[in-house]
mmCIF file of C-alpha atoms in Angstrom:
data_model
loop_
_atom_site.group_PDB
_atom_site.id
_atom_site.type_symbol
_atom_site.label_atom_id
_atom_site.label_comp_id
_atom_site.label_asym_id
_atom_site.label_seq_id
_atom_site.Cartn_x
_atom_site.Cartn_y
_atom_site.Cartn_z
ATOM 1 C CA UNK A 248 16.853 -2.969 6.283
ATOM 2 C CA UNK A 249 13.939 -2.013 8.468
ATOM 3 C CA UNK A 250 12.453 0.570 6.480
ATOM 4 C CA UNK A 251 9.823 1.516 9.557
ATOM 5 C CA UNK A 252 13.161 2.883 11.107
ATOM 6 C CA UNK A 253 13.860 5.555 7.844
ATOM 7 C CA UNK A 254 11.578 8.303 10.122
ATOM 8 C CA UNK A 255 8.414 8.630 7.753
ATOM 9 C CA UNK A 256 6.419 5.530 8.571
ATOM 10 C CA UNK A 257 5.015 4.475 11.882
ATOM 11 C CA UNK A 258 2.790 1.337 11.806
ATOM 12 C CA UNK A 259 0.264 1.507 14.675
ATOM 13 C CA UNK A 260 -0.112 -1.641 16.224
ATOM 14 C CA UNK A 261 -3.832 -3.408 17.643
ATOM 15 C CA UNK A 262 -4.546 -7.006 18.446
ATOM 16 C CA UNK A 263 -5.304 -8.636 14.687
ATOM 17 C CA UNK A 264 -4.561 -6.024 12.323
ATOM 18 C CA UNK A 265 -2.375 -2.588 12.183
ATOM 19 C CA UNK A 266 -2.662 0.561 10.704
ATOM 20 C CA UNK A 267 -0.260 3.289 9.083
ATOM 21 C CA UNK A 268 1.084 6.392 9.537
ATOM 22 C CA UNK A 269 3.329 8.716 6.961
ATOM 23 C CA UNK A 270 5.447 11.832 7.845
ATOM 24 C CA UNK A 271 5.112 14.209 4.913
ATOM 25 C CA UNK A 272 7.230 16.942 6.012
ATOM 26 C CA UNK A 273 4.792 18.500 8.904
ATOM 27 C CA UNK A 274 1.947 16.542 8.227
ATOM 28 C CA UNK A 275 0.724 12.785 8.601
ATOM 29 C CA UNK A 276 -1.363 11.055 6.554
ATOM 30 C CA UNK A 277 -2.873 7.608 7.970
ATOM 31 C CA UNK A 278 -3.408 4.321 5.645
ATOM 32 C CA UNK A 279 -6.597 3.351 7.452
ATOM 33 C CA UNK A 280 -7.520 4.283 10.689
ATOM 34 C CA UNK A 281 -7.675 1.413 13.056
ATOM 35 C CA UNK A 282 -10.410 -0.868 15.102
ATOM 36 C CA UNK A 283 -11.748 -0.474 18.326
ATOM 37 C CA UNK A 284 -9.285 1.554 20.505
ATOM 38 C CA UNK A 285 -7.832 3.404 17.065
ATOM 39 C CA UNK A 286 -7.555 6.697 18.119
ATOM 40 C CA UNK A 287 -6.146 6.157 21.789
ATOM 41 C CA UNK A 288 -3.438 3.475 20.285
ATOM 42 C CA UNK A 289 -2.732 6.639 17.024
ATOM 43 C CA UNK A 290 -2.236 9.084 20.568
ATOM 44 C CA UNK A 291 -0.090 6.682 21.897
ATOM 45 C CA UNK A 292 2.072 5.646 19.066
ATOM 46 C CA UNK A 293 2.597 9.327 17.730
ATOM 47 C CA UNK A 294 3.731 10.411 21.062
ATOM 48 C CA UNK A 295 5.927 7.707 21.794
ATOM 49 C CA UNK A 296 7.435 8.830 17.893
ATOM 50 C CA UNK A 297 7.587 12.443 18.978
ATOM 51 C CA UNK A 298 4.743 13.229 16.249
ATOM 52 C CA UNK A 299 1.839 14.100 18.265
ATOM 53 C CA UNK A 300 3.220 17.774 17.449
ATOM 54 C CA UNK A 301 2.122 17.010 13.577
ATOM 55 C CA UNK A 302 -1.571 17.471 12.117
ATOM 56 C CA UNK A 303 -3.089 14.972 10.839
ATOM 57 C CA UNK A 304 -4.454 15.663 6.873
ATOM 58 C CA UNK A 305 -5.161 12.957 5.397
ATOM 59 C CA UNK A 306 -6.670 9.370 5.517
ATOM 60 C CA UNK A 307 -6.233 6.815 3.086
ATOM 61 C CA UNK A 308 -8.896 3.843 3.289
ATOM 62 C CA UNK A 309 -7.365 1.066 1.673
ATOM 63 C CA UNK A 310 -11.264 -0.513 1.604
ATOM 64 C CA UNK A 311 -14.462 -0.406 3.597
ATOM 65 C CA UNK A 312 -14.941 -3.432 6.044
ATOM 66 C CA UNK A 313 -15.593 -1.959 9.210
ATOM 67 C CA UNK A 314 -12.013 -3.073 10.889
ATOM 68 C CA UNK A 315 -10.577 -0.568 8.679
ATOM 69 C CA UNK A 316 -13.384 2.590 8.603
ATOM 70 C CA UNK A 317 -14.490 1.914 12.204
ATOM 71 C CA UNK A 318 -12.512 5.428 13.416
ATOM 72 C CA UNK A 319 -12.637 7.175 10.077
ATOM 73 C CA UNK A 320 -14.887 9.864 10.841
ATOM 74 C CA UNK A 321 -13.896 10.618 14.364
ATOM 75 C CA UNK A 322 -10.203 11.226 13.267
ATOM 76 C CA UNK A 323 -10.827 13.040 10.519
ATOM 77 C CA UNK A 324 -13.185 15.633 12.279
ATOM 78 C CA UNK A 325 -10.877 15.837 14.655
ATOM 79 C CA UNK A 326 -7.810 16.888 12.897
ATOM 80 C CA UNK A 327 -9.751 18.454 9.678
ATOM 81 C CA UNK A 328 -8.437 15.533 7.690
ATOM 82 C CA UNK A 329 -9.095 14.705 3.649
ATOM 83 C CA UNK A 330 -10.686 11.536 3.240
ATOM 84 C CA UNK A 331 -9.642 8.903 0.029
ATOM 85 C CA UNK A 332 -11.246 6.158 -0.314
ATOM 86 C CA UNK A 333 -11.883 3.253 -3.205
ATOM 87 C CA UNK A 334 -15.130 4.026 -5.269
ATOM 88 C CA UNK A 335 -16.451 0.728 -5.438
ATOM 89 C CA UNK A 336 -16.891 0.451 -1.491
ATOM 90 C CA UNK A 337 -18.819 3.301 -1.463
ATOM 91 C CA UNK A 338 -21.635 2.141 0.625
ATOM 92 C CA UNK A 339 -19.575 0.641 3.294
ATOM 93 C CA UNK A 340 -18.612 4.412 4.353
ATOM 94 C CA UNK A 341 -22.015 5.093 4.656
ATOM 95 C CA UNK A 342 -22.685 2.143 6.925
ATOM 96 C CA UNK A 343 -24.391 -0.210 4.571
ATOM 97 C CA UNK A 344 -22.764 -3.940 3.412
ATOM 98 C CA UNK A 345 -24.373 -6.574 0.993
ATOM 99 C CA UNK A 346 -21.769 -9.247 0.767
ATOM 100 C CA UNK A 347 -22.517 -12.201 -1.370
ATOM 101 C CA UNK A 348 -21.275 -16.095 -0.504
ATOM 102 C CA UNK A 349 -19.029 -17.097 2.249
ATOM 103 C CA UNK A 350 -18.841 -13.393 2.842
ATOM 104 C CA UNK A 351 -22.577 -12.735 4.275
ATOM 105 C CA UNK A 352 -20.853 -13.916 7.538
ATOM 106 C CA UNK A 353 -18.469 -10.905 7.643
ATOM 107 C CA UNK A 354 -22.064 -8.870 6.502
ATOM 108 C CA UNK A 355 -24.001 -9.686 9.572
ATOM 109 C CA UNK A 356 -21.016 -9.310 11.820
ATOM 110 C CA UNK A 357 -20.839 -5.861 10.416
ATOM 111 C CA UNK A 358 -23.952 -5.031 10.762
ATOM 112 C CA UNK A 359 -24.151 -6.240 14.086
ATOM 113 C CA UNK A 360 -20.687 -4.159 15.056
ATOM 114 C CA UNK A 361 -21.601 -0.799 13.720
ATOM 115 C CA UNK A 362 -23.823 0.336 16.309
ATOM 116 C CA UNK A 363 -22.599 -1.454 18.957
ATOM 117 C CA UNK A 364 -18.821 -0.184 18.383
ATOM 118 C CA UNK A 365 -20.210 3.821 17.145
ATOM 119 C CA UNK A 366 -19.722 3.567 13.823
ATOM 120 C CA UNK A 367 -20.300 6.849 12.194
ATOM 121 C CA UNK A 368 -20.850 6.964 8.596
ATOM 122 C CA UNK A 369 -18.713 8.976 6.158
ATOM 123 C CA UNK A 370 -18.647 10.631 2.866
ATOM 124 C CA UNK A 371 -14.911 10.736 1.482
ATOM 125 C CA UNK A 372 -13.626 13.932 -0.558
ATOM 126 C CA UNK A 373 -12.519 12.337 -3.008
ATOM 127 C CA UNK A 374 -13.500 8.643 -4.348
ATOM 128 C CA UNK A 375 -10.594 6.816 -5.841
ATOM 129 C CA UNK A 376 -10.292 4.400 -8.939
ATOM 130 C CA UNK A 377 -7.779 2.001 -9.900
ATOM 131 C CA UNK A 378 -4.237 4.403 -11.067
ATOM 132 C CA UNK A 379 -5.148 7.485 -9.155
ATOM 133 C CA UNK A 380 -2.396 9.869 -7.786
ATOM 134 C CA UNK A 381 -2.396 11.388 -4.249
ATOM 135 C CA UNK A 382 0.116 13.802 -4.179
ATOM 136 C CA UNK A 383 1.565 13.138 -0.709
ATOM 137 C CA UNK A 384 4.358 11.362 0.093
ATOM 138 C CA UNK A 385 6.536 11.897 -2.709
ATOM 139 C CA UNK A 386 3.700 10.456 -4.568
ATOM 140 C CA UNK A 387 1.639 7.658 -3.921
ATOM 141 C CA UNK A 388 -0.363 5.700 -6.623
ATOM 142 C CA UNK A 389 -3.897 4.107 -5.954
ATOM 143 C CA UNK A 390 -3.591 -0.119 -6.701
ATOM 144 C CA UNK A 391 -7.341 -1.684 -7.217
ATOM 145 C CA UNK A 392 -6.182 -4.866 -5.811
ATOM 146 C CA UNK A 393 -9.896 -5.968 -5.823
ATOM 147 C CA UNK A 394 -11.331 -9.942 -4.609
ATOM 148 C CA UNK A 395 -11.135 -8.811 -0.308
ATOM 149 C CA UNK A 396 -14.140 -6.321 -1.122
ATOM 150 C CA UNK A 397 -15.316 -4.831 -4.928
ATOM 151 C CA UNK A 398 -13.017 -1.801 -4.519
ATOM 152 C CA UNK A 399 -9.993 -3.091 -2.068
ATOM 153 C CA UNK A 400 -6.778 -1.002 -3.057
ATOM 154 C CA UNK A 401 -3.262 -0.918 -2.188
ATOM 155 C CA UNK A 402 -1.123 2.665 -2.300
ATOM 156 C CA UNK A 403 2.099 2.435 -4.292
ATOM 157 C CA UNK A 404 5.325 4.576 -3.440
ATOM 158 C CA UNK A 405 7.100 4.711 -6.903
ATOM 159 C CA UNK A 406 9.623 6.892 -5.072
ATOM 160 C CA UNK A 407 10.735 4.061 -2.094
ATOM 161 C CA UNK A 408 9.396 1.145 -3.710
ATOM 162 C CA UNK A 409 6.732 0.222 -1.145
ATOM 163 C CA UNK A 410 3.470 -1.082 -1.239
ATOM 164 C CA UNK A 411 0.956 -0.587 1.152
ATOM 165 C CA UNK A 412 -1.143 -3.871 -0.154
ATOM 166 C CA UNK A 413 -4.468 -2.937 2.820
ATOM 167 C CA UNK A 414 -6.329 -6.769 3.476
ATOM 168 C CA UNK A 415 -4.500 -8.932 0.180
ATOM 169 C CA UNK A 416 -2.674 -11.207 2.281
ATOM 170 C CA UNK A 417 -1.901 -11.829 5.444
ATOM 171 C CA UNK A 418 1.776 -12.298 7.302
ATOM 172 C CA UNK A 419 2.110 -14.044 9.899
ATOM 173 C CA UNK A 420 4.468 -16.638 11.331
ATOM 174 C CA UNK A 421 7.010 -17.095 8.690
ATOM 175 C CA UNK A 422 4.272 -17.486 6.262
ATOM 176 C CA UNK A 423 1.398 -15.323 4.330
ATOM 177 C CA UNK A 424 -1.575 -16.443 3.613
ATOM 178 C CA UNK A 425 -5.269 -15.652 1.790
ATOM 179 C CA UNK A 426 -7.547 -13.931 4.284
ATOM 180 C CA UNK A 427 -10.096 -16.482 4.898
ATOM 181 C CA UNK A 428 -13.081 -16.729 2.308
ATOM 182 C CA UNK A 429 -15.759 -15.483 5.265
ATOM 183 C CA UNK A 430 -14.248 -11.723 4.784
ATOM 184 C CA UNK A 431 -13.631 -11.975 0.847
ATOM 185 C CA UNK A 432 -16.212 -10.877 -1.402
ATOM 186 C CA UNK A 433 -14.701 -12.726 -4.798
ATOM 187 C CA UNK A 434 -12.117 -14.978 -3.634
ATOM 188 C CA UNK A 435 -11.317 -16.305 -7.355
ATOM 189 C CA UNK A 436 -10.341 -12.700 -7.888
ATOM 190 C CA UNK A 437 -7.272 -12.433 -5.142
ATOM 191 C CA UNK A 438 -4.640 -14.229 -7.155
ATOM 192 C CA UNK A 439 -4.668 -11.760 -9.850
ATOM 193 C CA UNK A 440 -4.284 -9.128 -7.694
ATOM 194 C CA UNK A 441 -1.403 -10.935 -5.871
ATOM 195 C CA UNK A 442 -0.052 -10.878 -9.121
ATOM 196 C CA UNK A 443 -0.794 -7.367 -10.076
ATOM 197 C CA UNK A 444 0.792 -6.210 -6.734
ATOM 198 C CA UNK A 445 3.864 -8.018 -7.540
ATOM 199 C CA UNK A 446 3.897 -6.474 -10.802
ATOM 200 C CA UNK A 447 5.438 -2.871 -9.289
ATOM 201 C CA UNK A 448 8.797 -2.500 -8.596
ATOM 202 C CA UNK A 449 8.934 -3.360 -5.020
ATOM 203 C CA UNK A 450 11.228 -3.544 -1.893
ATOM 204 C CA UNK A 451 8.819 -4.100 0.537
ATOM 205 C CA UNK A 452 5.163 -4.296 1.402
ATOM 206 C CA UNK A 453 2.995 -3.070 4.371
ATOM 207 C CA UNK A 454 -0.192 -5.629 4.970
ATOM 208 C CA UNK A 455 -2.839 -4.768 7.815
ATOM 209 C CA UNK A 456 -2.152 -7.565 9.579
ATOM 210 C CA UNK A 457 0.608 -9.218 10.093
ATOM 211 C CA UNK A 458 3.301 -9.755 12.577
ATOM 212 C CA UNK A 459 6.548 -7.635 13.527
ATOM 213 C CA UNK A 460 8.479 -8.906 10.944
ATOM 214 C CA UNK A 461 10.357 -5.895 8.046
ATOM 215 C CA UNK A 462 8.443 -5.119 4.898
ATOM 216 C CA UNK A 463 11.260 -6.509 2.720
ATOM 217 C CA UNK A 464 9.967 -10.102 4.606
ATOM 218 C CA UNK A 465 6.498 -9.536 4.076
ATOM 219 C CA UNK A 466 7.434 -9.569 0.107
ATOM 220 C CA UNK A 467 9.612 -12.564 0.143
ATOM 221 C CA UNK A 468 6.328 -14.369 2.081
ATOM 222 C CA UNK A 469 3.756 -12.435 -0.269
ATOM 223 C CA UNK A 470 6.332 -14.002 -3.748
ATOM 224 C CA UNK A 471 6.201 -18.038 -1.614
ATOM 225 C CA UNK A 472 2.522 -17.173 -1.603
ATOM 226 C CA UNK A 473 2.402 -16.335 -4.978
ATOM 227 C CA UNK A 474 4.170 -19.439 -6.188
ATOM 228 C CA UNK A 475 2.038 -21.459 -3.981
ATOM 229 C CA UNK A 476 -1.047 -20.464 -6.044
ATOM 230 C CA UNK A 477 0.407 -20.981 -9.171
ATOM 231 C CA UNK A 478 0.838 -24.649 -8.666
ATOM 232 C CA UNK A 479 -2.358 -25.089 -7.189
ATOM 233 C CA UNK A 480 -4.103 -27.739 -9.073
ATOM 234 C CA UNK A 481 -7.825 -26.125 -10.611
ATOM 235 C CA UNK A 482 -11.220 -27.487 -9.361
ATOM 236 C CA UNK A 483 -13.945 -28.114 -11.437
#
């Protein structure tokens, strides 16, 4: 079953990565807010759904790399929105990265981005740790999934079995994979939290970027990858 087709979840779709959008009665709540065009791609997706009609009154930031955050504030002043976000990104909302590593890469290309693409810093209403509730949705439960960035999280629905799992894979082409190290601030971290997130009770999982394929696929890819690291032999 497509479970994008039950009426309360509307993936917005960019070149390279996606973002979400749940019907709560009258209101929407986002999971992330989009790269560059965001907010004209949200306009055009929530009209073509019929939900341009609904506010807007939340955002949940699944973590802080700038492909996520880029359209945070902008949407939320627009609408009035609530802003969520993980604790342990903290300074990413406020426009500020020090990624150690591989990861300095994805550092300097966000520091070069932000005031080229208009990033405006943030302060979120409420900071988020690791088994936090957001009453919205039926219920949705905050996952620190952490390894992609200090605080990355994924938003559990207890009540449809979905995971939102934010940057912990990605699904593409019949297969998922590890984002690549350049973006990941502890990669040696990532396979626990694969295996946390496969922990829940799950039908199907939302990633951030991956292709058209249902969420029950993206699981069945995200349990291959899963097995895949478990065989892999260590390195000194």
């Amino acid at each position: 079953m497509n479970l994008t087709e039950e009426g309360t979840i509307l993936q917005v779709r960019a070149p390279g990565i996606n973002f979400y959008v749940l019907r709560d009665g009258e209101t929407l709540y986002l999971i992330d807010a989009g790269f560059i065009g965001g907010p004209r791609l949200l306009h055009r997706a929530l009209a073509r759904r019929r939900w341009n009609r609904f506010p807007v009154g939340g955002i949940l930031i699944t973590h802080g790399h700038l492909d996520h955050i880029l359209n945070v504030q902008q949407i939320a002043k627009r609408y009035g929105a609530w802003i969520v976000a993980p604790r342990l990104d903290a300074e990413q909302y406020r426009g500020k990265s020090n990624y150690p590593g591989k990861a300095r890469v994805a550092m300097w290309l966000e520091r070069v981005g932000r005031p080229i693409l208009g990033f405006r810093p943030f302060r979120p209403d409420r900071l988020l740790d690791d088994g936090d509730q957001i009453n919205v949705w039926q219920g949705l439960q905050a996952v620190h999934l952490p390894g992609h960035t200090a605080g990355h999280m994924g938003y559990y629905s207890p009540a449809r079995r979905l995971l939102f799992s934010g940057d912990l894979f990605v699904s593409y082409g019949y297969r998922a994979s590890l984002p690549p190290d350049i973006f990941n601030t502890a990669p040696e971290q990532i396979p626990a939290s694969v295996d946390a997130a496969l922990a829940f009770d799950l039908e199907g999982i939302f990633p951030n970027h991956c292709d058209v394929s249902p969420p029950d696929v993206h699981l069945q890819r995200l349990r291959k990858l899963a097995n895949r690291l478990a065989n892999k032999p260590a390195v000194d």
